[in-house]
Coordinates of C-alpha atoms in Angstrom, one line a residue:
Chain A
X1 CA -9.2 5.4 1.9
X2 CA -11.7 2.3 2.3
X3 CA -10.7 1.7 5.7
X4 CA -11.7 5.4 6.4
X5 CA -15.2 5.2 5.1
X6 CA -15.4 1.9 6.3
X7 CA -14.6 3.2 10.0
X8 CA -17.1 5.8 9.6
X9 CA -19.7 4.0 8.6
X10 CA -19.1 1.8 11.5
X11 CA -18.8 4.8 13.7
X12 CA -22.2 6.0 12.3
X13 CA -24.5 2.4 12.9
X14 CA -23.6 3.2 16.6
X15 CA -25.6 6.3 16.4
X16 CA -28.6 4.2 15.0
X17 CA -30.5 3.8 11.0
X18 CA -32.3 7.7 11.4
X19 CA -28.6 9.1 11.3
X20 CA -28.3 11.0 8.0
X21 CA -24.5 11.3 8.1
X22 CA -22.8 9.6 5.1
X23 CA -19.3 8.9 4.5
X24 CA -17.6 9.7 0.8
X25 CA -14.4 9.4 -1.3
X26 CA -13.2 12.5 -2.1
X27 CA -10.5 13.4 -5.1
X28 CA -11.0 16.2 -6.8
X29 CA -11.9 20.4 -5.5
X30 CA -15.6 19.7 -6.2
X31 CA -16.5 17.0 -4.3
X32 CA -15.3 18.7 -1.0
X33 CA -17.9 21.7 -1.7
X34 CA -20.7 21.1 0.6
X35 CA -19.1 18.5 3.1
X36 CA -19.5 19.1 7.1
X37 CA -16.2 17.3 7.6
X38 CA -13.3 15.6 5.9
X39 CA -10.8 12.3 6.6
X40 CA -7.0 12.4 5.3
X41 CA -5.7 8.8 5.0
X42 CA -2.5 7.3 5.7
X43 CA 0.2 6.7 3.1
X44 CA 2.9 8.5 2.3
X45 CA 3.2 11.7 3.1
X46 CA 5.8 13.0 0.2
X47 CA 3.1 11.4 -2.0
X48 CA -0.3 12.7 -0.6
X49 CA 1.4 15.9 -0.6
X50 CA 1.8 15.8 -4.1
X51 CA -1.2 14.7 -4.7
X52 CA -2.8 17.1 -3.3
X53 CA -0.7 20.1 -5.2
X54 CA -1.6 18.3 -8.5
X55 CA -5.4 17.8 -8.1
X56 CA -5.5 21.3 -6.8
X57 CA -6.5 20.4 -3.7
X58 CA -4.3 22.7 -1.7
X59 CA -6.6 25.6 -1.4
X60 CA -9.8 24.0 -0.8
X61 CA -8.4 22.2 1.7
X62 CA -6.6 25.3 3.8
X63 CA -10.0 27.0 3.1
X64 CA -12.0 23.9 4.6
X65 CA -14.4 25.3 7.4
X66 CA -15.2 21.7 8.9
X67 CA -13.5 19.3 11.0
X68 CA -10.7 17.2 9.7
X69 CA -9.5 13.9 11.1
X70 CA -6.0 13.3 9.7
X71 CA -4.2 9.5 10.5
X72 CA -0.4 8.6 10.0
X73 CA 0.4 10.5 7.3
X74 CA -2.8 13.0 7.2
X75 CA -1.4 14.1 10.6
X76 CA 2.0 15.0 8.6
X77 CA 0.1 16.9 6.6
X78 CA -2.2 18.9 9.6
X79 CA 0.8 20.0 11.3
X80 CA 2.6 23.9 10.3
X81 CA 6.2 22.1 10.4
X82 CA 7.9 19.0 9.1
X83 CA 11.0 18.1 9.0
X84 CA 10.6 17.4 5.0
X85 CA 10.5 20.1 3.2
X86 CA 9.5 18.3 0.5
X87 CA 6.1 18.1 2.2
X88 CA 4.1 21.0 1.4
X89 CA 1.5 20.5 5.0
X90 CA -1.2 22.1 5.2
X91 CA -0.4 23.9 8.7
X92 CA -3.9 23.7 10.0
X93 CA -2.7 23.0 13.3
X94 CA -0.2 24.6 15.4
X95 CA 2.2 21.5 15.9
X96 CA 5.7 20.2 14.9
X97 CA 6.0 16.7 13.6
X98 CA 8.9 13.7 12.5
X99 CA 8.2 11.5 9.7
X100 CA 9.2 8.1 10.6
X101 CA 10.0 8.6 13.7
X102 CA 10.2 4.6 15.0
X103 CA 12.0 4.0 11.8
X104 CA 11.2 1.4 9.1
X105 CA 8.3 -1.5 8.8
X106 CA 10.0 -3.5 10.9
X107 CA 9.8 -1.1 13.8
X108 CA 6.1 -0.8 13.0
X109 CA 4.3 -2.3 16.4
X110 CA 1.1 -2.4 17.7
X111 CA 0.4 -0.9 21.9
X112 CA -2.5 0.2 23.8
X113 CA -2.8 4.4 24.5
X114 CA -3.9 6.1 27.0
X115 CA -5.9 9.0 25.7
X116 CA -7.6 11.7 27.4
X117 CA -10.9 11.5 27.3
X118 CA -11.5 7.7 26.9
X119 CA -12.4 5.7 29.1
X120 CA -9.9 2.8 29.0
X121 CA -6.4 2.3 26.6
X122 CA -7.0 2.7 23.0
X123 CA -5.4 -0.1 20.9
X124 CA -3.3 1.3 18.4
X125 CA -1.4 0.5 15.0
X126 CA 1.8 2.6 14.6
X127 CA 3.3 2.1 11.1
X128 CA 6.0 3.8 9.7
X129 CA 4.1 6.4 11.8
X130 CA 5.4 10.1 12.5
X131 CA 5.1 12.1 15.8
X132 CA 4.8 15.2 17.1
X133 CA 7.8 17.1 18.8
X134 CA 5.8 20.5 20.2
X135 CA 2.5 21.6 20.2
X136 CA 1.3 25.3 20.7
X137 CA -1.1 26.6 23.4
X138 CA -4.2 26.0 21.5
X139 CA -3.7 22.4 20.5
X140 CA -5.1 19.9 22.8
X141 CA -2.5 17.0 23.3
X142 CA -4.6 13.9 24.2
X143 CA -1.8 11.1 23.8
X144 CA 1.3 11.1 24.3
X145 CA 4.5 7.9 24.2
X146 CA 7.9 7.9 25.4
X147 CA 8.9 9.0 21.8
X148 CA 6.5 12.1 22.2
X149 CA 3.2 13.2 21.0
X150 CA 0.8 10.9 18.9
X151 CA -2.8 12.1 19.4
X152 CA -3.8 16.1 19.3
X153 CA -6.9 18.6 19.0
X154 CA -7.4 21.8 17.5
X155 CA -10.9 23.0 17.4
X156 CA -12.6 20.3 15.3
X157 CA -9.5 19.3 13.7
X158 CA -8.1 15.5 15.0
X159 CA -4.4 14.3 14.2
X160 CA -3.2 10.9 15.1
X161 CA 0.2 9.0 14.5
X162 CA -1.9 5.7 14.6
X163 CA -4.2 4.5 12.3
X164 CA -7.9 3.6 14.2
X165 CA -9.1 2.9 10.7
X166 CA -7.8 -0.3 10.9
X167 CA -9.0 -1.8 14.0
X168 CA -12.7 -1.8 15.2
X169 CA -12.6 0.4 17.3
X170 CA -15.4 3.1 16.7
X171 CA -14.8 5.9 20.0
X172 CA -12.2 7.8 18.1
X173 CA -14.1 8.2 14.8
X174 CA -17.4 8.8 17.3
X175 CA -15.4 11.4 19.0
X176 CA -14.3 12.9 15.9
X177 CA -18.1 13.3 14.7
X178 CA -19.0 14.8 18.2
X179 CA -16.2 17.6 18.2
X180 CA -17.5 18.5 15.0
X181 CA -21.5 18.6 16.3
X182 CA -22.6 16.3 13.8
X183 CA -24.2 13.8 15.8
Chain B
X1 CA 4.5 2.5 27.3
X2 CA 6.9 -0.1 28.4
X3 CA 8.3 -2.1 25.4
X4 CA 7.5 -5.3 26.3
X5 CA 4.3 -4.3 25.4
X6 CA 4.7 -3.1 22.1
X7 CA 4.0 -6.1 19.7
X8 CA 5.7 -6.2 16.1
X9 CA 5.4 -7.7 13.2
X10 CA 1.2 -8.5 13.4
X11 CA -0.5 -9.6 10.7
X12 CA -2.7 -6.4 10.9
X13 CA 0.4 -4.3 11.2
X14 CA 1.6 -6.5 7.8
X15 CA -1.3 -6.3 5.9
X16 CA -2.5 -2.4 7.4
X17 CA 1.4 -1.6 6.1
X18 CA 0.2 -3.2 2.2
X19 CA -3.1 -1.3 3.1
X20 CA -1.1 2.3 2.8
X21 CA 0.6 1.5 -0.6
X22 CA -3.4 1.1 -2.1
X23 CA -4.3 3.2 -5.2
X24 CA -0.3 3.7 -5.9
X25 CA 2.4 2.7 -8.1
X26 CA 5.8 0.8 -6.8
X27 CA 8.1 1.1 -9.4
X28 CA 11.8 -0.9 -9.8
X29 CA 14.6 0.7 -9.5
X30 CA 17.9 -0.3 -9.8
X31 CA 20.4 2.5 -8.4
X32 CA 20.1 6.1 -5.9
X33 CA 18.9 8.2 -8.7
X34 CA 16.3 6.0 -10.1
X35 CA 14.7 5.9 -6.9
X36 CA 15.0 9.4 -6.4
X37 CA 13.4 10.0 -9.7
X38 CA 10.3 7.9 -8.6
X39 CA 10.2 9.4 -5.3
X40 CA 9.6 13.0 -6.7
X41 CA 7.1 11.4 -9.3
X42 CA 4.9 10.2 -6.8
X43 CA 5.7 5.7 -6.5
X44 CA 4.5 5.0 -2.9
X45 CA 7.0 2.6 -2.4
X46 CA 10.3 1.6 -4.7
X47 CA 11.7 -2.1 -5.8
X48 CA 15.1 -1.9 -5.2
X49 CA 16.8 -4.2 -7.4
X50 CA 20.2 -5.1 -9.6
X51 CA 18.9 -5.2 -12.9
X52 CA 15.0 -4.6 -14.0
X53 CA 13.8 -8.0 -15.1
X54 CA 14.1 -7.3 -18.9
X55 CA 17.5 -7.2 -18.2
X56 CA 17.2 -10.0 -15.7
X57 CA 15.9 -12.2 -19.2
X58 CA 18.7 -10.7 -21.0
X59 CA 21.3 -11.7 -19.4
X60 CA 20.1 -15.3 -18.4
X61 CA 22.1 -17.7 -16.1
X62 CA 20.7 -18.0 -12.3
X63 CA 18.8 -14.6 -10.8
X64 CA 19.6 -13.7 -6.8
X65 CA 19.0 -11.1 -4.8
X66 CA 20.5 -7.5 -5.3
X67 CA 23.5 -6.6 -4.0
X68 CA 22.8 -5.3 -0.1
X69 CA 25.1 -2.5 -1.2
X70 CA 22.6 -1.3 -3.8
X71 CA 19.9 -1.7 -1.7
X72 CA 21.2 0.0 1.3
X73 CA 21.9 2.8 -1.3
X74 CA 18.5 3.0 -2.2
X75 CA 16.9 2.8 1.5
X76 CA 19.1 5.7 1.8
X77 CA 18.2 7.8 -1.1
X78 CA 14.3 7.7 -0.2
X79 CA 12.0 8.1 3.0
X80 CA 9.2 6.3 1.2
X81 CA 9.0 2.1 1.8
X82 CA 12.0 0.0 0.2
X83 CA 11.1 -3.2 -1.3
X84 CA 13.4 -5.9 -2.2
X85 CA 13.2 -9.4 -4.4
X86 CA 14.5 -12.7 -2.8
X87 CA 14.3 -16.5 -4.7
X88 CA 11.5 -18.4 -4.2
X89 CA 11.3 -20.4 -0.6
X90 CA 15.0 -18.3 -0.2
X91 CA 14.7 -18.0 3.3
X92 CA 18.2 -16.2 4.1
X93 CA 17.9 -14.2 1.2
X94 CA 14.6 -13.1 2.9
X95 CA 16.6 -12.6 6.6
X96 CA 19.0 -10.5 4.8
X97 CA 17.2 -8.2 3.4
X98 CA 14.9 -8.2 7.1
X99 CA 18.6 -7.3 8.6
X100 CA 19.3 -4.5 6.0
X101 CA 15.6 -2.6 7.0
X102 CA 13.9 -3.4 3.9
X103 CA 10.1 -2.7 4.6
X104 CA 8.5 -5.7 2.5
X105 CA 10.0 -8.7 0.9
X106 CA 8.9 -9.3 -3.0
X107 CA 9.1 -13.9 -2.7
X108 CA 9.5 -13.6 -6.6
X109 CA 9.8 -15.5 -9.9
X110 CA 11.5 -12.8 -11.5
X111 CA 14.5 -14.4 -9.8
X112 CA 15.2 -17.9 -10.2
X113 CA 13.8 -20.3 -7.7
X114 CA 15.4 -21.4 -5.2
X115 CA 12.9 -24.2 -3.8
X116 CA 10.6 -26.0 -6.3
X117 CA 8.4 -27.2 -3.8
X118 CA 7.8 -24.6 -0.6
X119 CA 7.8 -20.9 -0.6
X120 CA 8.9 -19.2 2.8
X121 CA 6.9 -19.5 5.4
X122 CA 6.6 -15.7 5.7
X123 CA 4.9 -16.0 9.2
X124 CA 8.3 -16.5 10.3
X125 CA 9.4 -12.5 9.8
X126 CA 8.8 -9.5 11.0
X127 CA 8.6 -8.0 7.5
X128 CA 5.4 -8.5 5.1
X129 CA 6.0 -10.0 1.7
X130 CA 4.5 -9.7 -1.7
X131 CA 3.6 -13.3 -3.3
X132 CA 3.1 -13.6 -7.1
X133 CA -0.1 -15.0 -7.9
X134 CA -2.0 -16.3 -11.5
X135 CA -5.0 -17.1 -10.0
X136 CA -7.3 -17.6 -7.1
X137 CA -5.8 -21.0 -5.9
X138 CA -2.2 -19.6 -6.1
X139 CA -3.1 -16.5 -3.7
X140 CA -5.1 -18.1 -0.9
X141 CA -1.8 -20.4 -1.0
X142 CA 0.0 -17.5 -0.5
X143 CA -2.0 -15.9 1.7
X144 CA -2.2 -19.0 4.0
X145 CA 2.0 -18.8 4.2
X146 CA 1.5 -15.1 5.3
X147 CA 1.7 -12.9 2.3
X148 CA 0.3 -10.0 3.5
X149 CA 0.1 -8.3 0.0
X150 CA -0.5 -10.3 -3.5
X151 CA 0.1 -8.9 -7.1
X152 CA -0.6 -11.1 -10.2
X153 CA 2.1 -12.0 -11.9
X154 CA 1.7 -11.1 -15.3
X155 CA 4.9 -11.5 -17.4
X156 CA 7.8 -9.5 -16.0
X157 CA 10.5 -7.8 -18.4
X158 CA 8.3 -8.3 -21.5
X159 CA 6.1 -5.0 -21.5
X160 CA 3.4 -6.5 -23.0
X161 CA 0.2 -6.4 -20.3
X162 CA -1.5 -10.0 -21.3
X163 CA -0.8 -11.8 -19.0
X164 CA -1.3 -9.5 -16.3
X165 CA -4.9 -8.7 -17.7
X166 CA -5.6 -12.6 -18.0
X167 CA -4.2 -13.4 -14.1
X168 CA -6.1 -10.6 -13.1
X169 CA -9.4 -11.9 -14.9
X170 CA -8.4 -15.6 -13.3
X171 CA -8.6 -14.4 -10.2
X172 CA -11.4 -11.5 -10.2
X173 CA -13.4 -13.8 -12.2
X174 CA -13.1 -16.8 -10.0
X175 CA -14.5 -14.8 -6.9
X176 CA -17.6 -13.5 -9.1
X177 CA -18.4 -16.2 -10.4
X178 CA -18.4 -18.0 -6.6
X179 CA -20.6 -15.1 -5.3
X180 CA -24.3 -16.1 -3.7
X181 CA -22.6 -20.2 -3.3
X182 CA -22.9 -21.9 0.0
X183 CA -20.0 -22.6 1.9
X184 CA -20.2 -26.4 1.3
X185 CA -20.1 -25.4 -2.4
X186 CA -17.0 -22.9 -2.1
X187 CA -15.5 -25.8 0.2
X188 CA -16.1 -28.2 -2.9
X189 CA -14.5 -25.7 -5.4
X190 CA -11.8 -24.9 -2.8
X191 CA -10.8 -28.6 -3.1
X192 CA -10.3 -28.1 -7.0
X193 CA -7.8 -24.7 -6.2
X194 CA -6.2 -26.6 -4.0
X195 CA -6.8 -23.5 -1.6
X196 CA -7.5 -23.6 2.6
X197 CA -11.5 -23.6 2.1
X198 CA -12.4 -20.7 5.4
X199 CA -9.8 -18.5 3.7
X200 CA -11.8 -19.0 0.2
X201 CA -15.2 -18.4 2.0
X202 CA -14.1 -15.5 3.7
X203 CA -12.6 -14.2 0.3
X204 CA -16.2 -14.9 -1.2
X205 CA -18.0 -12.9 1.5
X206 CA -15.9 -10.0 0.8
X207 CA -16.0 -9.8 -2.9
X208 CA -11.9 -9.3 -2.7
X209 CA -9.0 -10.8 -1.6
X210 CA -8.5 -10.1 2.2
X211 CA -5.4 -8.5 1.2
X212 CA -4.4 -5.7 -0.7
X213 CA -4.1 -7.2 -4.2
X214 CA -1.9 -5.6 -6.9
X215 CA -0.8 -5.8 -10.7
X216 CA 2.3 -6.7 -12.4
X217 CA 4.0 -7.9 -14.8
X218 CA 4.4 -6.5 -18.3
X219 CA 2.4 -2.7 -17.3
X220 CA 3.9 -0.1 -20.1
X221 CA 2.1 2.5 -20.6
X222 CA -0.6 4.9 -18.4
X223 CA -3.3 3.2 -20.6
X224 CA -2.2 -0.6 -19.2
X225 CA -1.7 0.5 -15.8
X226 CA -5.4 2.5 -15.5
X227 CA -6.2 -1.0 -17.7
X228 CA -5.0 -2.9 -14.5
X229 CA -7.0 -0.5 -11.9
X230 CA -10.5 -0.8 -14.0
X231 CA -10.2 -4.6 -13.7
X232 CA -10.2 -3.9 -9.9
X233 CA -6.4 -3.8 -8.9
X234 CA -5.6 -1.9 -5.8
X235 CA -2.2 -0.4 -7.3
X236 CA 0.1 -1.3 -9.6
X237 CA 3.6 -2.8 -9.9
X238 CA 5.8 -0.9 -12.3
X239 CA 8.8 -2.5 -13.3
X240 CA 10.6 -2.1 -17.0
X241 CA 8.3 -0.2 -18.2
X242 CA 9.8 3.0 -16.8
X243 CA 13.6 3.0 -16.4
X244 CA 13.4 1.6 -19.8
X245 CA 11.3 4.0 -21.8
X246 CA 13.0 6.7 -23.8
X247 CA 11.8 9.7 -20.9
X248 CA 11.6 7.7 -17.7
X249 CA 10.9 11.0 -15.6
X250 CA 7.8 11.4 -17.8
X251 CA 6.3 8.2 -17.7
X252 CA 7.1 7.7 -14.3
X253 CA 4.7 10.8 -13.5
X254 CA 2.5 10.1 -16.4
X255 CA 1.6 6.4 -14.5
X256 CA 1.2 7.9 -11.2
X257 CA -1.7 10.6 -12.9
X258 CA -2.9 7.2 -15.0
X259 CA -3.6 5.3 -11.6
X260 CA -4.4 8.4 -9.7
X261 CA -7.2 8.8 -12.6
X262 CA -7.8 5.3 -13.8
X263 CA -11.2 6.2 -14.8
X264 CA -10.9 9.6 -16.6
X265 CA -10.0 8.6 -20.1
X266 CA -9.4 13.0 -20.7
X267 CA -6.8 12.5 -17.9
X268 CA -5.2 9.3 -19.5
X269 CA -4.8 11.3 -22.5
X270 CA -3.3 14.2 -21.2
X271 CA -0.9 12.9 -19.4
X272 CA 0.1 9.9 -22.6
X273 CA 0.7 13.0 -24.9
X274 CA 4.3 13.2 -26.4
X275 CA 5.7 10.0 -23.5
X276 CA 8.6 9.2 -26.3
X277 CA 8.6 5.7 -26.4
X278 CA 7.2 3.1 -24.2
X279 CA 9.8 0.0 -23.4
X280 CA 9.9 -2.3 -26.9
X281 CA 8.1 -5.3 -25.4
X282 CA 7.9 -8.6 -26.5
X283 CA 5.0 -10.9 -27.7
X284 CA 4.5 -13.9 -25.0
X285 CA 4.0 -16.4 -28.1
X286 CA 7.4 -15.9 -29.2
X287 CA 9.5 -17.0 -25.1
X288 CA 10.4 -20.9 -25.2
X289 CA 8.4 -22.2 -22.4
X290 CA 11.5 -22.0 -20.0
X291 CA 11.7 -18.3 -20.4
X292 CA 8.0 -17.9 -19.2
X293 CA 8.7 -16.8 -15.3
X294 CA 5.2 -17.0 -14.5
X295 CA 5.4 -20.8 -14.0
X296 CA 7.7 -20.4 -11.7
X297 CA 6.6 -21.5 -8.0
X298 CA 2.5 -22.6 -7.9

């Protein structure tokens, strides 16, 4: 979750000292009331999930009218079918996904993406990362591997396989904030 | 993407992997069902091992790594991360368990050492490790071999949190108190921890270890592991403390709320109510000094 508001904050600076967007942790229903736009981390999925049933973060989060950009296992969590069912997603987007879909740590790696809208390869971290199998007509695939789909759109809603938290790389984060008309 | 241009085994894929485990509990387990039952509670990650170290003290004689058997068992029963223990500087215990698709390697004193004077040089793997540390010289050394994650020792198998509030202090202290120094200063002190100095002044300008940094060693109860996350651990390390209390589904869920929560006392309460009992635990002053693991490997 640091690395997320970490990122942001980064992503913010590039938009100069007069922005008045701020990045905060979030863990329980209150704190998301009034909030233009939410992050879900990476992790594990199984365990986020549960989390978020027993904080009672399930409806607030389904309700959420904002933007969401979801990472690793956040993008587990976006998608309306896993192939877990002990994840309870949140099925804000219209996609399938695969936990662990490279396998274990070992076959974590690290590769630069092609993704639409940027303007050269995006370097990415893939750990224990899922992917995406099918998306409907109103997603927006914007990256896409031999092993299938790792970056998609819905609306204002971003879901990646990779983590851009953990590199310093802002244009994803920036993107993010743009799609969601806050800068 | 063509794969010779997928790289593995990066420190930042290492330490972003310890990254993902932060504000969770990892909890021993010793069989399938034990690491099914801390699956469903909510561990981020499970230790697969042959015997929880209580057990490990209990029956004496020379400490190895688990059976692969067990642990492939257990890599099976689970999709969260697998850890596993090898010896001290046990480097083909640590290839074996790289082999057998264990996602981080715990270089441990739990186990008997297997090299007094070198730990693995954990650069080697494509794996990350977890180094036991009891203070700020101990995990820059281990950080410098490539330990991607540290956790403070503590005492394992005794249930009793001392020492992993004192290792803790050691090492949170140590980077307080070298705040607002110049780097020729923190180079001077590093000389006294015996520590690489630019990993020390980097650790200073942070505030934290670079890496993820978590607690073990003797956490019992929801109240020692919140304990362990006020004194500014990222997660915690759970090892007896569960399969050995009376209702280990309980307090397995009960620790995961505790850390989840570490600074809601009404929480911690909640979920302690009616835990039946903790493991018995054992007072550090009463071990012989050879039964003290924590001196094991510096």
């Amino acid at each position: 979750m640091s690395e997320h508001l970490d990122a942001f904050a980064n992503a913010i600076r590039t938009f100069g000292s007069e922005s008045s967007i701020h990045a905060v942790p979030v863990r329980r229903p209150e704190e998301i009331t009034g909030l233009d736009a939410l992050a879900i981390p990476g992790g594990e999925s199984t365990t986020i999930s549960r989390l978020i049933d027993k904080n009672r973060l399930y409806k607030p989060l389904v309700e959420f009218e904002g933007g969401i950009f979801a990472t690793c296992a956040g993008m587990v969590l976006m998608a309306n079918k896993v192939d877990d069912p002990r994840v309870h997603t949140l099925g804000l987007m219209d996609f399938s996904v695969r936990r662990n879909a490279f396998g274990r740590q070992r076959e974590s790696f690290e590769a630069d993406v092609e993704i639409t809208g940027l303007d050269r390869p995006f370097h990415a971290f893939f750990i224990r990362a899922p992917v995406a199998d099918r998306a409907g007509p109103d997603v927006c695939i914007t990256a896409r591997i031999d092993e299938g789909i790792v970056a998609l759109e819905q609306g204002r809603h971003m879901a990646l396989s990779f983590h851009p938290e953990l590199g310093s790389d802002p244009r994803l984060h920036i993107r993010f904030l743009k799609n969601c008309g806050l800068v | 993407m063509k794969l010779e241009e997928l790289r593995f085994g990066t420190e930042l894929l290492k330490r972003g992997f310890a990254s993902m485990q932060k504000g969770g509990v990892i909890m021993d387990v010793v069989n399938a069902d034990q690491a099914r039952i801390a699956e469903e509670a909510g561990a981020v990650a499970v230790m697969a091992l042959e015997r929880v170290p209580a057990d490990i003290r209990k029956a004496g004689g020379v400490a190895r790594m688990a059976d692969p058997a067990i642990i492939l068992e257990i890599i099976e029963a689970v999709s969260i991360p697998v850890m596993g223990k090898v010896r001290i500087g046990h480097v083909v215990e640590a290839q074996v368990l790289e082999s057998l698709g264990v996602d981080m390697i715990d270089e441990s004193e739990v186990l008997t050492p297997a090299d007094e004077e070198f730990h693995i040089d954990k650069r080697q793997f494509t794996v990350p490790f977890v180094c036991g540390a009891r203070d700020l010289g101990e995990a820059m050394r281990r950080i410098q071999e490539g330990a991607a994650m540290i956790r403070t020792k503590g005492e394992a198998g005794t249930g009793n949190v001392v020492e992993a509030v004192r290792h803790m202090r050691n090492i949170m202290g140590e980077i307080r108190a070298l705040q607002g120094r110049t780097p020729q200063e923190i180079t001077d002190r590093a000389r006294d921890l015996e520590a690489p100095a630019d990993l020390l002044i980097e650790t200073v300008r942070r505030g934290r270890l670079p890496v993820v940094n978590f607690s073990a060693g003797g956490i019992a109860t929801p109240c020692d592991a919140a304990l362990m996350m006020q004194m500014g651990a990222d997660g915690v390390f759970v090892g007896s403390g569960i399969f050995l209390s009376s209702e280990p589904e309980r307090m397995a869920r009960a620790i995961v709320e505790a850390v989840n929560h570490f600074e809601d006392p009404a929480v911690i309460a909640e979920v302690s109510k009616g835990l039946g009992e903790p493991m018995r635990g054992l007072d550090i002053h009463t071990l012989r000094e050879d039964e003290v693991l924590q001196y094991r490997g510096r």
